[in-house]
Amino acid sequence: MGRQDSRPVVILADDDDAITSNLAPFLERAGLAVHVASDGEAALELVERLDPDGCILDVLMPRADGREVLRRLRADGHWLPVILLTQVGESTERAIALEEGADDYLNKPFDPYELLARLRAVLRRARPGRRPLSASPALRAGSLRMDRISRRAWLKDTELLLTPKAMLLLDYLLTHPDELMSRDRLLEVLWGFDFPVGTRAVDNRIAELRRALGDEPTRPEWIATVPGQGYRFVARVDEVR
């Protein structure tokens, strides 16, 4: 039997009632059907029962934390979009969250409108029954290819020699194509809040990528500047099988 409710179904898993009691009604008002779980095992049971369109998982939860839930979902072939909620300053958590196949993450405390925008973006990119770009080991965009396991990238047959931050930036852009990325968001992804650098550092890494890719800012093939807002990866990205 199909769903009686046409709204996207989302699992919100967090053991903090102060968050779920406010966030769930907010997401419901935004047009989502939200089901709340207070621990990881309950979240997994809801996924099996409801076949949701997406999940929001707190990293720190009883019974099974958010990362364990994510690993078990991916191991069982559940490719639904997942956003992890991490703690501010835990740069290791951020990096691992992306490497383990999270579609995105947000640091706590977060702006609910930012979460809603990121949730809509991952739901829009979702490919039912197919592995998301964030969980794919290798990606291709035109003549650009990236092995996400070894963190190596090639333009045609030439390997790109990039700084670790530029490689991380390239990985994040490839897994979030056609999504507006503000400088603040990229700053958070690349450095986190625990490093006192300015948004100019983001511009420098974008410039490094453009030099490596031979991309012209006025006629971008890969990275477009959105005036006053940030950047957007404009090329089509596919999984390399």
JSON list of C-alpha atoms in Angstrom, two decimals:
[
{"chain": "A", "resi": 1, "resn": "MET", "atom": "CA", "xyz": [0.00, 0.00, 0.00]},
{"chain": "A", "resi": 2, "resn": "GLY", "atom": "CA", "xyz": [1.37, 3.42, -0.92]},
{"chain": "A", "resi": 3, "resn": "ARG", "atom": "CA", "xyz": [1.71, 6.29, 1.43]},
{"chain": "A", "resi": 4, "resn": "GLN", "atom": "CA", "xyz": [-1.43, 8.14, 2.38]},
{"chain": "A", "resi": 5, "resn": "ASP", "atom": "CA", "xyz": [0.62, 11.28, 3.04]},
{"chain": "A", "resi": 6, "resn": "SER", "atom": "CA", "xyz": [2.35, 12.85, 0.02]},
{"chain": "A", "resi": 7, "resn": "ARG", "atom": "CA", "xyz": [4.73, 14.89, 2.16]},
{"chain": "A", "resi": 8, "resn": "PRO", "atom": "CA", "xyz": [8.40, 13.84, 2.31]},
{"chain": "A", "resi": 9, "resn": "VAL", "atom": "CA", "xyz": [8.90, 11.62, 5.36]},
{"chain": "A", "resi": 10, "resn": "VAL", "atom": "CA", "xyz": [11.84, 12.51, 7.59]},
{"chain": "A", "resi": 11, "resn": "ILE", "atom": "CA", "xyz": [13.19, 10.78, 10.71]},
{"chain": "A", "resi": 12, "resn": "LEU", "atom": "CA", "xyz": [14.46, 13.18, 13.37]},
{"chain": "A", "resi": 13, "resn": "ALA", "atom": "CA", "xyz": [16.60, 11.30, 15.92]},
{"chain": "A", "resi": 14, "resn": "ASP", "atom": "CA", "xyz": [17.90, 13.16, 18.96]},
{"chain": "A", "resi": 15, "resn": "ASP", "atom": "CA", "xyz": [17.71, 12.38, 22.67]},
{"chain": "A", "resi": 16, "resn": "ASP", "atom": "CA", "xyz": [17.42, 16.08, 23.53]},
{"chain": "A", "resi": 17, "resn": "ASP", "atom": "CA", "xyz": [13.72, 16.75, 23.95]},
{"chain": "A", "resi": 18, "resn": "ALA", "atom": "CA", "xyz": [14.36, 20.51, 23.89]},
{"chain": "A", "resi": 19, "resn": "ILE", "atom": "CA", "xyz": [15.52, 20.11, 20.28]},
{"chain": "A", "resi": 20, "resn": "THR", "atom": "CA", "xyz": [12.95, 17.64, 18.97]},
{"chain": "A", "resi": 21, "resn": "SER", "atom": "CA", "xyz": [9.98, 19.39, 20.62]},
{"chain": "A", "resi": 22, "resn": "ASN", "atom": "CA", "xyz": [10.81, 22.60, 18.76]},
{"chain": "A", "resi": 23, "resn": "LEU", "atom": "CA", "xyz": [12.39, 21.31, 15.58]},
{"chain": "A", "resi": 24, "resn": "ALA", "atom": "CA", "xyz": [9.78, 18.70, 14.67]},
{"chain": "A", "resi": 25, "resn": "PRO", "atom": "CA", "xyz": [6.85, 21.21, 14.59]},
{"chain": "A", "resi": 26, "resn": "PHE", "atom": "CA", "xyz": [9.05, 23.64, 12.65]},
{"chain": "A", "resi": 27, "resn": "LEU", "atom": "CA", "xyz": [9.80, 21.02, 9.99]},
{"chain": "A", "resi": 28, "resn": "GLU", "atom": "CA", "xyz": [6.14, 19.95, 9.92]},
{"chain": "A", "resi": 29, "resn": "ARG", "atom": "CA", "xyz": [5.11, 23.54, 9.21]},
{"chain": "A", "resi": 30, "resn": "ALA", "atom": "CA", "xyz": [7.62, 23.52, 6.34]},
{"chain": "A", "resi": 31, "resn": "GLY", "atom": "CA", "xyz": [5.72, 20.66, 4.68]},
{"chain": "A", "resi": 32, "resn": "LEU", "atom": "CA", "xyz": [7.51, 17.57, 5.97]},
{"chain": "A", "resi": 33, "resn": "ALA", "atom": "CA", "xyz": [6.07, 14.54, 7.76]},
{"chain": "A", "resi": 34, "resn": "VAL", "atom": "CA", "xyz": [8.39, 14.20, 10.76]},
{"chain": "A", "resi": 35, "resn": "HIS", "atom": "CA", "xyz": [8.79, 11.14, 12.97]},
{"chain": "A", "resi": 36, "resn": "VAL", "atom": "CA", "xyz": [10.87, 11.54, 16.12]},
{"chain": "A", "resi": 37, "resn": "ALA", "atom": "CA", "xyz": [13.19, 8.95, 17.64]},
{"chain": "A", "resi": 38, "resn": "SER", "atom": "CA", "xyz": [15.00, 9.42, 20.93]},
{"chain": "A", "resi": 39, "resn": "ASP", "atom": "CA", "xyz": [17.86, 6.99, 20.26]},
{"chain": "A", "resi": 40, "resn": "GLY", "atom": "CA", "xyz": [19.64, 5.26, 17.43]},
{"chain": "A", "resi": 41, "resn": "GLU", "atom": "CA", "xyz": [17.91, 1.91, 17.65]},
{"chain": "A", "resi": 42, "resn": "ALA", "atom": "CA", "xyz": [14.51, 3.60, 17.52]},
{"chain": "A", "resi": 43, "resn": "ALA", "atom": "CA", "xyz": [15.68, 5.54, 14.45]},
{"chain": "A", "resi": 44, "resn": "LEU", "atom": "CA", "xyz": [16.68, 2.30, 12.70]},
{"chain": "A", "resi": 45, "resn": "GLU", "atom": "CA", "xyz": [13.30, 0.75, 13.52]},
{"chain": "A", "resi": 46, "resn": "LEU", "atom": "CA", "xyz": [11.51, 3.77, 12.04]},
{"chain": "A", "resi": 47, "resn": "VAL", "atom": "CA", "xyz": [13.60, 3.55, 8.87]},
{"chain": "A", "resi": 48, "resn": "GLU", "atom": "CA", "xyz": [12.63, -0.10, 8.40]},
{"chain": "A", "resi": 49, "resn": "ARG", "atom": "CA", "xyz": [8.95, 0.61, 9.11]},
{"chain": "A", "resi": 50, "resn": "LEU", "atom": "CA", "xyz": [8.44, 3.88, 7.26]},
{"chain": "A", "resi": 51, "resn": "ASP", "atom": "CA", "xyz": [10.98, 3.83, 4.39]},
{"chain": "A", "resi": 52, "resn": "PRO", "atom": "CA", "xyz": [11.56, 7.58, 4.90]},
{"chain": "A", "resi": 53, "resn": "ASP", "atom": "CA", "xyz": [12.93, 10.07, 2.40]},
{"chain": "A", "resi": 54, "resn": "GLY", "atom": "CA", "xyz": [15.62, 11.37, 4.74]},
{"chain": "A", "resi": 55, "resn": "CYS", "atom": "CA", "xyz": [17.12, 11.27, 8.22]},
{"chain": "A", "resi": 56, "resn": "ILE", "atom": "CA", "xyz": [18.46, 13.84, 10.66]},
{"chain": "A", "resi": 57, "resn": "LEU", "atom": "CA", "xyz": [20.68, 12.09, 13.22]},
{"chain": "A", "resi": 58, "resn": "ASP", "atom": "CA", "xyz": [22.35, 13.49, 16.29]},
{"chain": "A", "resi": 59, "resn": "VAL", "atom": "CA", "xyz": [25.85, 12.09, 16.61]},
{"chain": "A", "resi": 60, "resn": "LEU", "atom": "CA", "xyz": [25.58, 11.67, 20.39]},
{"chain": "A", "resi": 61, "resn": "MET", "atom": "CA", "xyz": [22.61, 9.41, 21.18]},
{"chain": "A", "resi": 62, "resn": "PRO", "atom": "CA", "xyz": [22.03, 6.43, 23.47]},
{"chain": "A", "resi": 63, "resn": "ARG", "atom": "CA", "xyz": [21.86, 2.79, 22.28]},
{"chain": "A", "resi": 64, "resn": "ALA", "atom": "CA", "xyz": [23.35, 3.66, 18.87]},
{"chain": "A", "resi": 65, "resn": "ASP", "atom": "CA", "xyz": [24.96, 7.00, 18.08]},
{"chain": "A", "resi": 66, "resn": "GLY", "atom": "CA", "xyz": [24.35, 8.83, 14.84]},
{"chain": "A", "resi": 67, "resn": "ARG", "atom": "CA", "xyz": [27.50, 7.59, 13.16]},
{"chain": "A", "resi": 68, "resn": "GLU", "atom": "CA", "xyz": [26.69, 3.97, 14.00]},
{"chain": "A", "resi": 69, "resn": "VAL", "atom": "CA", "xyz": [23.17, 4.42, 12.66]},
{"chain": "A", "resi": 70, "resn": "LEU", "atom": "CA", "xyz": [24.64, 5.89, 9.47]},
{"chain": "A", "resi": 71, "resn": "ARG", "atom": "CA", "xyz": [27.10, 3.00, 9.06]},
{"chain": "A", "resi": 72, "resn": "ARG", "atom": "CA", "xyz": [24.34, 0.41, 9.58]},
{"chain": "A", "resi": 73, "resn": "LEU", "atom": "CA", "xyz": [22.03, 2.15, 7.12]},
{"chain": "A", "resi": 74, "resn": "ARG", "atom": "CA", "xyz": [24.73, 2.22, 4.43]},
{"chain": "A", "resi": 75, "resn": "ALA", "atom": "CA", "xyz": [25.78, -1.38, 5.18]},
{"chain": "A", "resi": 76, "resn": "ASP", "atom": "CA", "xyz": [22.14, -2.47, 4.74]},
{"chain": "A", "resi": 77, "resn": "GLY", "atom": "CA", "xyz": [21.86, -0.63, 1.43]},
{"chain": "A", "resi": 78, "resn": "HIS", "atom": "CA", "xyz": [19.74, 2.25, 2.65]},
{"chain": "A", "resi": 79, "resn": "TRP", "atom": "CA", "xyz": [20.82, 5.18, 0.48]},
{"chain": "A", "resi": 80, "resn": "LEU", "atom": "CA", "xyz": [18.41, 7.77, 1.85]},
{"chain": "A", "resi": 81, "resn": "PRO", "atom": "CA", "xyz": [19.93, 11.22, 2.52]},
{"chain": "A", "resi": 82, "resn": "VAL", "atom": "CA", "xyz": [21.35, 11.65, 6.03]},
{"chain": "A", "resi": 83, "resn": "ILE", "atom": "CA", "xyz": [22.27, 14.86, 7.84]},
{"chain": "A", "resi": 84, "resn": "LEU", "atom": "CA", "xyz": [24.32, 14.52, 11.02]},
{"chain": "A", "resi": 85, "resn": "LEU", "atom": "CA", "xyz": [24.15, 16.97, 13.90]},
{"chain": "A", "resi": 86, "resn": "THR", "atom": "CA", "xyz": [27.60, 17.32, 15.43]},
{"chain": "A", "resi": 87, "resn": "GLN", "atom": "CA", "xyz": [29.12, 19.29, 18.25]},
{"chain": "A", "resi": 88, "resn": "VAL", "atom": "CA", "xyz": [30.85, 22.59, 17.57]},
{"chain": "A", "resi": 89, "resn": "GLY", "atom": "CA", "xyz": [34.62, 22.31, 17.44]},
{"chain": "A", "resi": 90, "resn": "GLU", "atom": "CA", "xyz": [34.79, 18.56, 16.88]},
{"chain": "A", "resi": 91, "resn": "SER", "atom": "CA", "xyz": [36.67, 18.75, 13.59]},
{"chain": "A", "resi": 92, "resn": "THR", "atom": "CA", "xyz": [37.29, 15.01, 13.60]},
{"chain": "A", "resi": 93, "resn": "GLU", "atom": "CA", "xyz": [33.54, 14.37, 13.80]},
{"chain": "A", "resi": 94, "resn": "ARG", "atom": "CA", "xyz": [32.96, 16.62, 10.81]},
{"chain": "A", "resi": 95, "resn": "ALA", "atom": "CA", "xyz": [35.55, 14.90, 8.64]},
{"chain": "A", "resi": 96, "resn": "ILE", "atom": "CA", "xyz": [34.44, 11.40, 9.61]},
{"chain": "A", "resi": 97, "resn": "ALA", "atom": "CA", "xyz": [30.78, 12.29, 9.10]},
{"chain": "A", "resi": 98, "resn": "LEU", "atom": "CA", "xyz": [31.45, 13.10, 5.46]},
{"chain": "A", "resi": 99, "resn": "GLU", "atom": "CA", "xyz": [33.80, 10.16, 4.90]},
{"chain": "A", "resi": 100, "resn": "GLU", "atom": "CA", "xyz": [31.24, 7.72, 6.30]},
{"chain": "A", "resi": 101, "resn": "GLY", "atom": "CA", "xyz": [28.63, 8.80, 3.80]},
{"chain": "A", "resi": 102, "resn": "ALA", "atom": "CA", "xyz": [26.67, 11.55, 5.50]},
{"chain": "A", "resi": 103, "resn": "ASP", "atom": "CA", "xyz": [25.13, 13.84, 2.94]},
{"chain": "A", "resi": 104, "resn": "ASP", "atom": "CA", "xyz": [25.76, 16.86, 5.13]},
{"chain": "A", "resi": 105, "resn": "TYR", "atom": "CA", "xyz": [26.19, 17.91, 8.71]},
{"chain": "A", "resi": 106, "resn": "LEU", "atom": "CA", "xyz": [25.49, 20.86, 10.95]},
{"chain": "A", "resi": 107, "resn": "ASN", "atom": "CA", "xyz": [27.16, 21.94, 14.13]},
{"chain": "A", "resi": 108, "resn": "LYS", "atom": "CA", "xyz": [25.07, 22.44, 17.25]},
{"chain": "A", "resi": 109, "resn": "PRO", "atom": "CA", "xyz": [23.62, 24.90, 18.01]},
{"chain": "A", "resi": 110, "resn": "PHE", "atom": "CA", "xyz": [22.26, 25.50, 14.52]},
{"chain": "A", "resi": 111, "resn": "ASP", "atom": "CA", "xyz": [19.81, 27.76, 12.79]},
{"chain": "A", "resi": 112, "resn": "PRO", "atom": "CA", "xyz": [16.67, 25.69, 11.99]},
{"chain": "A", "resi": 113, "resn": "TYR", "atom": "CA", "xyz": [16.32, 27.56, 8.70]},
{"chain": "A", "resi": 114, "resn": "GLU", "atom": "CA", "xyz": [19.85, 26.46, 7.77]},
{"chain": "A", "resi": 115, "resn": "LEU", "atom": "CA", "xyz": [18.94, 22.87, 8.61]},
{"chain": "A", "resi": 116, "resn": "LEU", "atom": "CA", "xyz": [15.76, 23.11, 6.53]},
{"chain": "A", "resi": 117, "resn": "ALA", "atom": "CA", "xyz": [17.70, 24.50, 3.56]},
{"chain": "A", "resi": 118, "resn": "ARG", "atom": "CA", "xyz": [20.30, 21.72, 3.80]},
{"chain": "A", "resi": 119, "resn": "LEU", "atom": "CA", "xyz": [17.57, 19.09, 4.18]},
{"chain": "A", "resi": 120, "resn": "ARG", "atom": "CA", "xyz": [15.75, 20.34, 1.11]},
{"chain": "A", "resi": 121, "resn": "ALA", "atom": "CA", "xyz": [19.02, 20.33, -0.83]},
{"chain": "A", "resi": 122, "resn": "VAL", "atom": "CA", "xyz": [19.84, 16.71, 0.03]},
{"chain": "A", "resi": 123, "resn": "LEU", "atom": "CA", "xyz": [16.26, 15.60, -0.66]},
{"chain": "A", "resi": 124, "resn": "ARG", "atom": "CA", "xyz": [16.42, 17.33, -4.04]},
{"chain": "A", "resi": 125, "resn": "ARG", "atom": "CA", "xyz": [19.69, 15.56, -4.92]},
{"chain": "A", "resi": 126, "resn": "ALA", "atom": "CA", "xyz": [18.46, 12.16, -3.75]},
{"chain": "A", "resi": 127, "resn": "ARG", "atom": "CA", "xyz": [18.38, 9.41, -6.35]},
{"chain": "A", "resi": 128, "resn": "PRO", "atom": "CA", "xyz": [15.89, 6.80, -5.13]},
{"chain": "A", "resi": 129, "resn": "GLY", "atom": "CA", "xyz": [17.48, 3.38, -4.86]},
{"chain": "A", "resi": 130, "resn": "ARG", "atom": "CA", "xyz": [20.89, 4.69, -5.85]},
{"chain": "A", "resi": 131, "resn": "ARG", "atom": "CA", "xyz": [23.89, 5.51, -3.72]},
{"chain": "A", "resi": 132, "resn": "PRO", "atom": "CA", "xyz": [24.21, 9.25, -3.00]},
{"chain": "A", "resi": 133, "resn": "LEU", "atom": "CA", "xyz": [27.26, 11.09, -4.25]},
{"chain": "A", "resi": 134, "resn": "SER", "atom": "CA", "xyz": [28.38, 11.48, -0.63]},
{"chain": "A", "resi": 135, "resn": "ALA", "atom": "CA", "xyz": [28.61, 7.68, -0.28]},
{"chain": "A", "resi": 136, "resn": "SER", "atom": "CA", "xyz": [30.23, 7.04, -3.66]},
{"chain": "A", "resi": 137, "resn": "PRO", "atom": "CA", "xyz": [33.91, 6.06, -3.69]},
{"chain": "A", "resi": 138, "resn": "ALA", "atom": "CA", "xyz": [34.68, 7.79, -6.99]},
{"chain": "A", "resi": 139, "resn": "LEU", "atom": "CA", "xyz": [33.09, 10.70, -8.86]},
{"chain": "A", "resi": 140, "resn": "ARG", "atom": "CA", "xyz": [33.36, 12.23, -12.30]},
{"chain": "A", "resi": 141, "resn": "ALA", "atom": "CA", "xyz": [32.47, 15.68, -13.65]},
{"chain": "A", "resi": 142, "resn": "GLY", "atom": "CA", "xyz": [33.38, 15.95, -17.33]},
{"chain": "A", "resi": 143, "resn": "SER", "atom": "CA", "xyz": [37.11, 15.33, -17.61]},
{"chain": "A", "resi": 144, "resn": "LEU", "atom": "CA", "xyz": [37.57, 15.71, -13.86]},
{"chain": "A", "resi": 145, "resn": "ARG", "atom": "CA", "xyz": [37.72, 12.50, -11.84]},
{"chain": "A", "resi": 146, "resn": "MET", "atom": "CA", "xyz": [38.15, 12.02, -8.11]},
{"chain": "A", "resi": 147, "resn": "ASP", "atom": "CA", "xyz": [38.95, 8.93, -6.09]},
{"chain": "A", "resi": 148, "resn": "ARG", "atom": "CA", "xyz": [37.42, 9.84, -2.72]},
{"chain": "A", "resi": 149, "resn": "ILE", "atom": "CA", "xyz": [39.01, 6.90, -0.91]},
{"chain": "A", "resi": 150, "resn": "SER", "atom": "CA", "xyz": [42.59, 7.84, -1.74]},
{"chain": "A", "resi": 151, "resn": "ARG", "atom": "CA", "xyz": [41.80, 11.56, -1.90]},
{"chain": "A", "resi": 152, "resn": "ARG", "atom": "CA", "xyz": [43.32, 11.89, -5.39]},
{"chain": "A", "resi": 153, "resn": "ALA", "atom": "CA", "xyz": [41.94, 13.74, -8.40]},
{"chain": "A", "resi": 154, "resn": "TRP", "atom": "CA", "xyz": [42.77, 13.87, -12.10]},
{"chain": "A", "resi": 155, "resn": "LEU", "atom": "CA", "xyz": [41.97, 16.29, -14.90]},
{"chain": "A", "resi": 156, "resn": "LYS", "atom": "CA", "xyz": [41.98, 14.11, -18.02]},
{"chain": "A", "resi": 157, "resn": "ASP", "atom": "CA", "xyz": [45.09, 12.01, -17.35]},
{"chain": "A", "resi": 158, "resn": "THR", "atom": "CA", "xyz": [46.96, 14.53, -15.22]},
{"chain": "A", "resi": 159, "resn": "GLU", "atom": "CA", "xyz": [46.83, 14.17, -11.45]},
{"chain": "A", "resi": 160, "resn": "LEU", "atom": "CA", "xyz": [45.99, 17.39, -9.62]},
{"chain": "A", "resi": 161, "resn": "LEU", "atom": "CA", "xyz": [48.49, 18.44, -6.99]},
{"chain": "A", "resi": 162, "resn": "LEU", "atom": "CA", "xyz": [46.37, 20.21, -4.39]},
{"chain": "A", "resi": 163, "resn": "THR", "atom": "CA", "xyz": [46.78, 21.27, -0.79]},
{"chain": "A", "resi": 164, "resn": "PRO", "atom": "CA", "xyz": [44.78, 19.14, 1.68]},
{"chain": "A", "resi": 165, "resn": "LYS", "atom": "CA", "xyz": [42.27, 21.98, 2.18]},
{"chain": "A", "resi": 166, "resn": "ALA", "atom": "CA", "xyz": [41.75, 22.40, -1.57]},
{"chain": "A", "resi": 167, "resn": "MET", "atom": "CA", "xyz": [41.24, 18.64, -1.95]},
{"chain": "A", "resi": 168, "resn": "LEU", "atom": "CA", "xyz": [38.68, 18.68, 0.86]},
{"chain": "A", "resi": 169, "resn": "LEU", "atom": "CA", "xyz": [36.97, 21.64, -0.79]},
{"chain": "A", "resi": 170, "resn": "LEU", "atom": "CA", "xyz": [36.89, 19.84, -4.15]},
{"chain": "A", "resi": 171, "resn": "ASP", "atom": "CA", "xyz": [35.39, 16.77, -2.49]},
{"chain": "A", "resi": 172, "resn": "TYR", "atom": "CA", "xyz": [32.68, 18.82, -0.79]},
{"chain": "A", "resi": 173, "resn": "LEU", "atom": "CA", "xyz": [31.80, 20.70, -3.99]},
{"chain": "A", "resi": 174, "resn": "LEU", "atom": "CA", "xyz": [31.62, 17.47, -6.00]},
{"chain": "A", "resi": 175, "resn": "THR", "atom": "CA", "xyz": [29.23, 15.91, -3.49]},
{"chain": "A", "resi": 176, "resn": "HIS", "atom": "CA", "xyz": [27.05, 19.05, -3.40]},
{"chain": "A", "resi": 177, "resn": "PRO", "atom": "CA", "xyz": [26.69, 20.05, -7.08]},
{"chain": "A", "resi": 178, "resn": "ASP", "atom": "CA", "xyz": [24.45, 22.93, -8.09]},
{"chain": "A", "resi": 179, "resn": "GLU", "atom": "CA", "xyz": [24.15, 24.01, -4.45]},
{"chain": "A", "resi": 180, "resn": "LEU", "atom": "CA", "xyz": [24.93, 27.56, -3.40]},
{"chain": "A", "resi": 181, "resn": "MET", "atom": "CA", "xyz": [27.77, 27.47, -0.90]},
{"chain": "A", "resi": 182, "resn": "SER", "atom": "CA", "xyz": [28.27, 30.59, 1.15]},
{"chain": "A", "resi": 183, "resn": "ARG", "atom": "CA", "xyz": [31.80, 31.49, 2.18]},
{"chain": "A", "resi": 184, "resn": "ASP", "atom": "CA", "xyz": [30.77, 31.01, 5.82]},
{"chain": "A", "resi": 185, "resn": "ARG", "atom": "CA", "xyz": [29.55, 27.48, 5.11]},
{"chain": "A", "resi": 186, "resn": "LEU", "atom": "CA", "xyz": [32.74, 26.57, 3.25]},
{"chain": "A", "resi": 187, "resn": "LEU", "atom": "CA", "xyz": [34.77, 28.13, 6.03]},
{"chain": "A", "resi": 188, "resn": "GLU", "atom": "CA", "xyz": [32.98, 25.89, 8.51]},
{"chain": "A", "resi": 189, "resn": "VAL", "atom": "CA", "xyz": [33.48, 22.80, 6.33]},
{"chain": "A", "resi": 190, "resn": "LEU", "atom": "CA", "xyz": [37.17, 23.40, 5.65]},
{"chain": "A", "resi": 191, "resn": "TRP", "atom": "CA", "xyz": [38.34, 24.83, 8.93]},
{"chain": "A", "resi": 192, "resn": "GLY", "atom": "CA", "xyz": [35.51, 24.69, 11.45]},
{"chain": "A", "resi": 193, "resn": "PHE", "atom": "CA", "xyz": [35.00, 27.28, 14.10]},
{"chain": "A", "resi": 194, "resn": "ASP", "atom": "CA", "xyz": [38.14, 26.25, 15.95]},
{"chain": "A", "resi": 195, "resn": "PHE", "atom": "CA", "xyz": [40.47, 27.97, 13.48]},
{"chain": "A", "resi": 196, "resn": "PRO", "atom": "CA", "xyz": [40.55, 31.81, 13.44]},
{"chain": "A", "resi": 197, "resn": "VAL", "atom": "CA", "xyz": [40.71, 32.33, 9.68]},
{"chain": "A", "resi": 198, "resn": "GLY", "atom": "CA", "xyz": [38.63, 34.68, 7.54]},
{"chain": "A", "resi": 199, "resn": "THR", "atom": "CA", "xyz": [36.55, 34.09, 4.46]},
{"chain": "A", "resi": 200, "resn": "ARG", "atom": "CA", "xyz": [39.52, 35.21, 2.35]},
{"chain": "A", "resi": 201, "resn": "ALA", "atom": "CA", "xyz": [41.03, 31.82, 3.10]},
{"chain": "A", "resi": 202, "resn": "VAL", "atom": "CA", "xyz": [38.08, 30.24, 1.25]},
{"chain": "A", "resi": 203, "resn": "ASP", "atom": "CA", "xyz": [38.65, 32.52, -1.75]},
{"chain": "A", "resi": 204, "resn": "ASN", "atom": "CA", "xyz": [42.30, 31.46, -1.82]},
{"chain": "A", "resi": 205, "resn": "ARG", "atom": "CA", "xyz": [41.40, 27.77, -1.94]},
{"chain": "A", "resi": 206, "resn": "ILE", "atom": "CA", "xyz": [38.81, 28.43, -4.65]},
{"chain": "A", "resi": 207, "resn": "ALA", "atom": "CA", "xyz": [41.51, 30.24, -6.62]},
{"chain": "A", "resi": 208, "resn": "GLU", "atom": "CA", "xyz": [43.83, 27.26, -6.13]},
{"chain": "A", "resi": 209, "resn": "LEU", "atom": "CA", "xyz": [41.18, 24.92, -7.52]},
{"chain": "A", "resi": 210, "resn": "ARG", "atom": "CA", "xyz": [40.51, 27.17, -10.48]},
{"chain": "A", "resi": 211, "resn": "ARG", "atom": "CA", "xyz": [44.20, 27.31, -11.34]},
{"chain": "A", "resi": 212, "resn": "ALA", "atom": "CA", "xyz": [44.48, 23.53, -11.14]},
{"chain": "A", "resi": 213, "resn": "LEU", "atom": "CA", "xyz": [41.37, 23.04, -13.26]},
{"chain": "A", "resi": 214, "resn": "GLY", "atom": "CA", "xyz": [42.12, 25.86, -15.71]},
{"chain": "A", "resi": 215, "resn": "ASP", "atom": "CA", "xyz": [38.70, 27.29, -14.92]},
{"chain": "A", "resi": 216, "resn": "GLU", "atom": "CA", "xyz": [37.92, 30.85, -15.97]},
{"chain": "A", "resi": 217, "resn": "PRO", "atom": "CA", "xyz": [35.79, 32.76, -13.40]},
{"chain": "A", "resi": 218, "resn": "THR", "atom": "CA", "xyz": [34.11, 34.70, -16.21]},
{"chain": "A", "resi": 219, "resn": "ARG", "atom": "CA", "xyz": [33.27, 31.51, -18.12]},
{"chain": "A", "resi": 220, "resn": "PRO", "atom": "CA", "xyz": [33.19, 28.82, -15.45]},
{"chain": "A", "resi": 221, "resn": "GLU", "atom": "CA", "xyz": [33.14, 25.20, -16.47]},
{"chain": "A", "resi": 222, "resn": "TRP", "atom": "CA", "xyz": [33.17, 23.94, -12.90]},
{"chain": "A", "resi": 223, "resn": "ILE", "atom": "CA", "xyz": [33.05, 26.63, -10.21]},
{"chain": "A", "resi": 224, "resn": "ALA", "atom": "CA", "xyz": [30.82, 29.69, -10.61]},
{"chain": "A", "resi": 225, "resn": "THR", "atom": "CA", "xyz": [30.92, 32.74, -8.37]},
{"chain": "A", "resi": 226, "resn": "VAL", "atom": "CA", "xyz": [27.53, 33.85, -7.05]},
{"chain": "A", "resi": 227, "resn": "PRO", "atom": "CA", "xyz": [28.06, 37.58, -6.48]},
{"chain": "A", "resi": 228, "resn": "GLY", "atom": "CA", "xyz": [27.73, 38.59, -2.86]},
{"chain": "A", "resi": 229, "resn": "GLN", "atom": "CA", "xyz": [26.85, 35.07, -1.76]},
{"chain": "A", "resi": 230, "resn": "GLY", "atom": "CA", "xyz": [29.46, 32.41, -2.49]},
{"chain": "A", "resi": 231, "resn": "TYR", "atom": "CA", "xyz": [30.16, 29.67, -5.00]},
{"chain": "A", "resi": 232, "resn": "ARG", "atom": "CA", "xyz": [28.35, 26.95, -6.88]},
{"chain": "A", "resi": 233, "resn": "PHE", "atom": "CA", "xyz": [29.75, 23.79, -8.54]},
{"chain": "A", "resi": 234, "resn": "VAL", "atom": "CA", "xyz": [27.98, 23.93, -11.89]},
{"chain": "A", "resi": 235, "resn": "ALA", "atom": "CA", "xyz": [29.13, 20.80, -13.71]},
{"chain": "A", "resi": 236, "resn": "ARG", "atom": "CA", "xyz": [27.12, 17.59, -13.67]},
{"chain": "A", "resi": 237, "resn": "VAL", "atom": "CA", "xyz": [28.55, 15.03, -11.26]},
{"chain": "A", "resi": 238, "resn": "ASP", "atom": "CA", "xyz": [28.12, 11.28, -11.63]},
{"chain": "A", "resi": 239, "resn": "GLU", "atom": "CA", "xyz": [29.32, 8.28, -9.71]},
{"chain": "A", "resi": 240, "resn": "VAL", "atom": "CA", "xyz": [32.15, 6.33, -11.34]},
{"chain": "A", "resi": 241, "resn": "ARG", "atom": "CA", "xyz": [31.12, 2.68, -11.37]}
]
